[in-house]
Amino acid sequence: MSISKNLQTLSGHIAKAAEKSARDVPDINLIAVSKKQPIERIHEALAAGHRLFGENRVQEAQGRWADLRGKYPDLKLHLIGPLQTNKAKDAVALFDVIETVDREKLARVLAKEMDKQDRHLPCFIQVNTGDEVQKAGIAIAALEEFYQFCIQECGLNIIGLMCIPTADEPAALHFALLKKYANQLGLAHLSMGMSADFEKAIPLGATYIRVGTGVFGAREELRA
Ligand SMILES: *Cc1c(COP(=O)(O)O)cnc(C)c1O
């Protein structure tokens, strides 16, 4: 199946979910998650006119996107994977949006890098909605204080919240929680929903959905 076809099919599903929940289609942004995908597929998506992409590793993203950036000035790249502070400099230089701000040290380092590079990128706070040990994201109980820290102490431009639901619970539960917290904090954006569950995230207010396999097919690690 071709990637432009996949993108078309997805926009159809997005439009349908939007209509059902009385939402405007332009408010729902499809992030094509290109991690671990062969570069030809990325070229295909670009040729089809898609411009919004997500990557979860700084190094991998640098390797493929640093050049493409020059060719596609309207490209938007979201970092959706965990960020080590020693990669913050590269991340700020490459990405347009950082979705995974989840601890004080990282918030501080990012803020410093953004000042240095004069690139004040919009950010999301990643929330550990399942309160799982070992999982990325700020704990729910610490969210409000962390948000205040990010905006007041660091001056970060926090535009929304992001989550990855736990595998063993209904995703909608996590989406509803994330929406509730975003409302409480007065944040406009929600990054939630992947290939398997984006149709559930749309009625619950997703403004960014992150779809990988649904756009590109199976990743390298997944293919036999
Ligand atoms: C890989 C990834 C996705 C996309 O997952 P698919 O199931 O392929 O749609 C979305 N969000 C994050 C954070 C990811 O790492």
PDB file of C-alpha atoms in Angstrom, residues 14-154:
ATOM      1  CA  ILE A  14      -9.891  11.834  11.106  1.00  0.00           C
ATOM      2  CA  ALA A  15     -12.650  13.742   9.328  1.00  0.00           C
ATOM      3  CA  LYS A  16     -15.223  11.162  10.350  1.00  0.00           C
ATOM      4  CA  ALA A  17     -14.130  11.159  13.999  1.00  0.00           C
ATOM      5  CA  ALA A  18     -14.114  14.963  13.966  1.00  0.00           C
ATOM      6  CA  GLU A  19     -17.598  15.145  12.534  1.00  0.00           C
ATOM      7  CA  LYS A  20     -18.962  12.687  15.074  1.00  0.00           C
ATOM      8  CA  SER A  21     -17.565  14.729  17.926  1.00  0.00           C
ATOM      9  CA  ALA A  22     -18.422  18.123  16.441  1.00  0.00           C
ATOM     10  CA  ARG A  23     -14.796  19.168  16.088  1.00  0.00           C
ATOM     11  CA  ASP A  24     -13.085  21.084  13.316  1.00  0.00           C
ATOM     12  CA  VAL A  25     -10.729  19.024  11.169  1.00  0.00           C
ATOM     13  CA  PRO A  26      -8.030  21.754  11.002  1.00  0.00           C
ATOM     14  CA  ASP A  27      -7.746  21.563  14.802  1.00  0.00           C
ATOM     15  CA  ILE A  28      -6.528  17.974  14.541  1.00  0.00           C
ATOM     16  CA  ASN A  29      -2.934  17.671  13.373  1.00  0.00           C
ATOM     17  CA  LEU A  30      -1.565  14.393  12.097  1.00  0.00           C
ATOM     18  CA  ILE A  31       2.028  13.801  13.161  1.00  0.00           C
ATOM     19  CA  ALA A  32       3.514  11.141  10.883  1.00  0.00           C
ATOM     20  CA  VAL A  33       5.849   9.231  13.200  1.00  0.00           C
ATOM     21  CA  SER A  34       8.792   8.260  11.015  1.00  0.00           C
ATOM     22  CA  LYS A  35      11.058   6.613  13.598  1.00  0.00           C
ATOM     23  CA  LYS A  36      12.754   3.475  12.332  1.00  0.00           C
ATOM     24  CA  GLN A  37      11.241   3.912   8.888  1.00  0.00           C
ATOM     25  CA  PRO A  38      13.338   3.686   5.727  1.00  0.00           C
ATOM     26  CA  ILE A  39      14.144   7.067   4.214  1.00  0.00           C
ATOM     27  CA  GLU A  40      12.288   6.240   0.961  1.00  0.00           C
ATOM     28  CA  ARG A  41       9.039   6.155   2.871  1.00  0.00           C
ATOM     29  CA  ILE A  42       9.745   9.578   4.300  1.00  0.00           C
ATOM     30  CA  HIS A  43      10.401  10.875   0.813  1.00  0.00           C
ATOM     31  CA  GLU A  44       7.085   9.396  -0.251  1.00  0.00           C
ATOM     32  CA  ALA A  45       5.234  11.163   2.541  1.00  0.00           C
ATOM     33  CA  LEU A  46       6.947  14.444   1.655  1.00  0.00           C
ATOM     34  CA  ALA A  47       6.099  13.952  -2.021  1.00  0.00           C
ATOM     35  CA  ALA A  48       2.481  13.447  -0.982  1.00  0.00           C
ATOM     36  CA  GLY A  49       2.621  16.879   0.632  1.00  0.00           C
ATOM     37  CA  HIS A  50       2.841  15.849   4.258  1.00  0.00           C
ATOM     38  CA  ARG A  51       4.949  18.206   6.373  1.00  0.00           C
ATOM     39  CA  LEU A  52       4.418  17.288  10.034  1.00  0.00           C
ATOM     40  CA  PHE A  53       6.613  14.498  11.393  1.00  0.00           C
ATOM     41  CA  GLY A  54       7.554  12.987  14.720  1.00  0.00           C
ATOM     42  CA  GLU A  55      10.749  11.254  15.778  1.00  0.00           C
ATOM     43  CA  ASN A  56      11.610   9.686  19.101  1.00  0.00           C
ATOM     44  CA  ARG A  57      15.414   9.776  19.002  1.00  0.00           C
ATOM     45  CA  VAL A  58      17.514  12.865  18.488  1.00  0.00           C
ATOM     46  CA  GLN A  59      20.388  11.129  16.752  1.00  0.00           C
ATOM     47  CA  GLU A  60      18.278   9.156  14.317  1.00  0.00           C
ATOM     48  CA  ALA A  61      16.283  12.282  13.517  1.00  0.00           C
ATOM     49  CA  GLN A  62      19.426  14.341  12.878  1.00  0.00           C
ATOM     50  CA  GLY A  63      20.721  11.776  10.413  1.00  0.00           C
ATOM     51  CA  ARG A  64      17.680  11.948   8.187  1.00  0.00           C
ATOM     52  CA  TRP A  65      16.114  15.359   8.752  1.00  0.00           C
ATOM     53  CA  ALA A  66      19.065  17.753   8.927  1.00  0.00           C
ATOM     54  CA  ASP A  67      19.323  17.753   5.107  1.00  0.00           C
ATOM     55  CA  LEU A  68      15.611  17.556   4.357  1.00  0.00           C
ATOM     56  CA  ARG A  69      15.016  20.683   6.433  1.00  0.00           C
ATOM     57  CA  GLY A  70      16.777  22.809   3.845  1.00  0.00           C
ATOM     58  CA  LYS A  71      14.653  21.358   1.061  1.00  0.00           C
ATOM     59  CA  TYR A  72      11.348  21.706   2.872  1.00  0.00           C
ATOM     60  CA  PRO A  73      11.261  24.990   4.757  1.00  0.00           C
ATOM     61  CA  ASP A  74       7.670  24.372   5.859  1.00  0.00           C
ATOM     62  CA  LEU A  75       8.589  21.117   7.570  1.00  0.00           C
ATOM     63  CA  LYS A  76       7.591  20.714  11.236  1.00  0.00           C
ATOM     64  CA  LEU A  77       9.357  18.195  13.421  1.00  0.00           C
ATOM     65  CA  HIS A  78       8.168  17.067  16.846  1.00  0.00           C
ATOM     66  CA  LEU A  79      10.364  15.247  19.321  1.00  0.00           C
ATOM     67  CA  ILE A  80       8.101  12.621  20.890  1.00  0.00           C
ATOM     68  CA  GLY A  81      10.644  10.390  22.643  1.00  0.00           C
ATOM     69  CA  PRO A  82      12.541  10.694  25.924  1.00  0.00           C
ATOM     70  CA  LEU A  83      15.212  13.382  25.899  1.00  0.00           C
ATOM     71  CA  GLN A  84      18.551  13.120  27.727  1.00  0.00           C
ATOM     72  CA  THR A  85      19.878  16.457  28.908  1.00  0.00           C
ATOM     73  CA  ASN A  86      23.128  15.923  26.993  1.00  0.00           C
ATOM     74  CA  LYS A  87      21.072  15.855  23.764  1.00  0.00           C
ATOM     75  CA  ALA A  88      19.087  18.982  24.564  1.00  0.00           C
ATOM     76  CA  LYS A  89      21.370  21.195  22.498  1.00  0.00           C
ATOM     77  CA  ASP A  90      20.927  19.068  19.359  1.00  0.00           C
ATOM     78  CA  ALA A  91      17.213  18.679  19.999  1.00  0.00           C
ATOM     79  CA  VAL A  92      16.661  22.437  20.233  1.00  0.00           C
ATOM     80  CA  ALA A  93      18.657  22.956  17.045  1.00  0.00           C
ATOM     81  CA  LEU A  94      16.719  20.361  15.044  1.00  0.00           C
ATOM     82  CA  PHE A  95      13.134  20.172  16.283  1.00  0.00           C
ATOM     83  CA  ASP A  96      10.249  22.635  16.160  1.00  0.00           C
ATOM     84  CA  VAL A  97       8.340  21.261  19.125  1.00  0.00           C
ATOM     85  CA  ILE A  98       9.518  19.240  22.136  1.00  0.00           C
ATOM     86  CA  GLU A  99       6.709  17.026  23.440  1.00  0.00           C
ATOM     87  CA  THR A 100       8.531  15.227  26.220  1.00  0.00           C
ATOM     88  CA  VAL A 101       9.415  17.748  28.910  1.00  0.00           C
ATOM     89  CA  ASP A 102       9.008  15.716  32.077  1.00  0.00           C
ATOM     90  CA  ARG A 103      11.513  16.723  34.773  1.00  0.00           C
ATOM     91  CA  GLU A 104      13.037  19.822  36.300  1.00  0.00           C
ATOM     92  CA  LYS A 105      16.585  19.238  35.168  1.00  0.00           C
ATOM     93  CA  LEU A 106      15.483  18.786  31.564  1.00  0.00           C
ATOM     94  CA  ALA A 107      13.241  21.861  31.694  1.00  0.00           C
ATOM     95  CA  ARG A 108      16.155  23.932  32.981  1.00  0.00           C
ATOM     96  CA  VAL A 109      18.623  22.667  30.394  1.00  0.00           C
ATOM     97  CA  LEU A 110      16.125  23.135  27.554  1.00  0.00           C
ATOM     98  CA  ALA A 111      15.369  26.685  28.638  1.00  0.00           C
ATOM     99  CA  LYS A 112      19.064  27.512  28.722  1.00  0.00           C
ATOM    100  CA  GLU A 113      19.650  26.016  25.276  1.00  0.00           C
ATOM    101  CA  MET A 114      16.670  27.846  23.811  1.00  0.00           C
ATOM    102  CA  ASP A 115      18.039  31.130  25.148  1.00  0.00           C
ATOM    103  CA  LYS A 116      21.484  30.372  23.800  1.00  0.00           C
ATOM    104  CA  GLN A 117      20.218  29.441  20.341  1.00  0.00           C
ATOM    105  CA  ASP A 118      17.442  32.018  20.424  1.00  0.00           C
ATOM    106  CA  ARG A 119      14.996  29.275  19.437  1.00  0.00           C
ATOM    107  CA  HIS A 120      12.062  29.430  21.812  1.00  0.00           C
ATOM    108  CA  LEU A 121      10.250  26.252  20.882  1.00  0.00           C
ATOM    109  CA  PRO A 122       6.747  25.359  21.961  1.00  0.00           C
ATOM    110  CA  CYS A 123       6.790  22.425  24.382  1.00  0.00           C
ATOM    111  CA  PHE A 124       4.453  19.826  25.787  1.00  0.00           C
ATOM    112  CA  ILE A 125       4.704  18.307  29.227  1.00  0.00           C
ATOM    113  CA  GLN A 126       4.615  14.524  29.055  1.00  0.00           C
ATOM    114  CA  VAL A 127       2.355  13.142  31.764  1.00  0.00           C
ATOM    115  CA  ASN A 128       2.656   9.651  33.188  1.00  0.00           C
ATOM    116  CA  THR A 129      -1.114   9.230  33.257  1.00  0.00           C
ATOM    117  CA  GLY A 130      -0.851   5.633  34.423  1.00  0.00           C
ATOM    118  CA  ASP A 131       1.530   6.551  37.260  1.00  0.00           C
ATOM    119  CA  GLU A 132       3.708   3.671  36.133  1.00  0.00           C
ATOM    120  CA  VAL A 133       7.089   3.266  37.729  1.00  0.00           C
ATOM    121  CA  GLN A 134       9.910   3.386  35.152  1.00  0.00           C
ATOM    122  CA  LYS A 135       7.833   5.237  32.632  1.00  0.00           C
ATOM    123  CA  ALA A 136       8.618   8.627  31.170  1.00  0.00           C
ATOM    124  CA  GLY A 137       6.394  11.533  32.090  1.00  0.00           C
ATOM    125  CA  ILE A 138       5.779  13.616  35.171  1.00  0.00           C
ATOM    126  CA  ALA A 139       3.610  11.992  37.853  1.00  0.00           C
ATOM    127  CA  ILE A 140       0.061  13.311  37.998  1.00  0.00           C
ATOM    128  CA  ALA A 141       0.506  14.481  41.582  1.00  0.00           C
ATOM    129  CA  ALA A 142       3.491  16.615  40.570  1.00  0.00           C
ATOM    130  CA  LEU A 143       2.041  18.027  37.343  1.00  0.00           C
ATOM    131  CA  GLU A 144       0.723  21.374  38.521  1.00  0.00           C
ATOM    132  CA  GLU A 145       3.881  22.281  40.410  1.00  0.00           C
ATOM    133  CA  PHE A 146       6.018  21.152  37.496  1.00  0.00           C
ATOM    134  CA  TYR A 147       3.969  23.229  35.071  1.00  0.00           C
ATOM    135  CA  GLN A 148       4.465  26.315  37.236  1.00  0.00           C
ATOM    136  CA  PHE A 149       8.167  25.543  37.436  1.00  0.00           C
ATOM    137  CA  CYS A 150       8.407  25.282  33.636  1.00  0.00           C
ATOM    138  CA  ILE A 151       6.679  28.571  32.940  1.00  0.00           C
ATOM    139  CA  GLN A 152       7.797  30.675  35.908  1.00  0.00           C
ATOM    140  CA  GLU A 153      11.308  29.460  36.677  1.00  0.00           C
ATOM    141  CA  CYS A 154      12.329  28.418  33.177  1.00  0.00           C
TER     142      CYS A 154
END
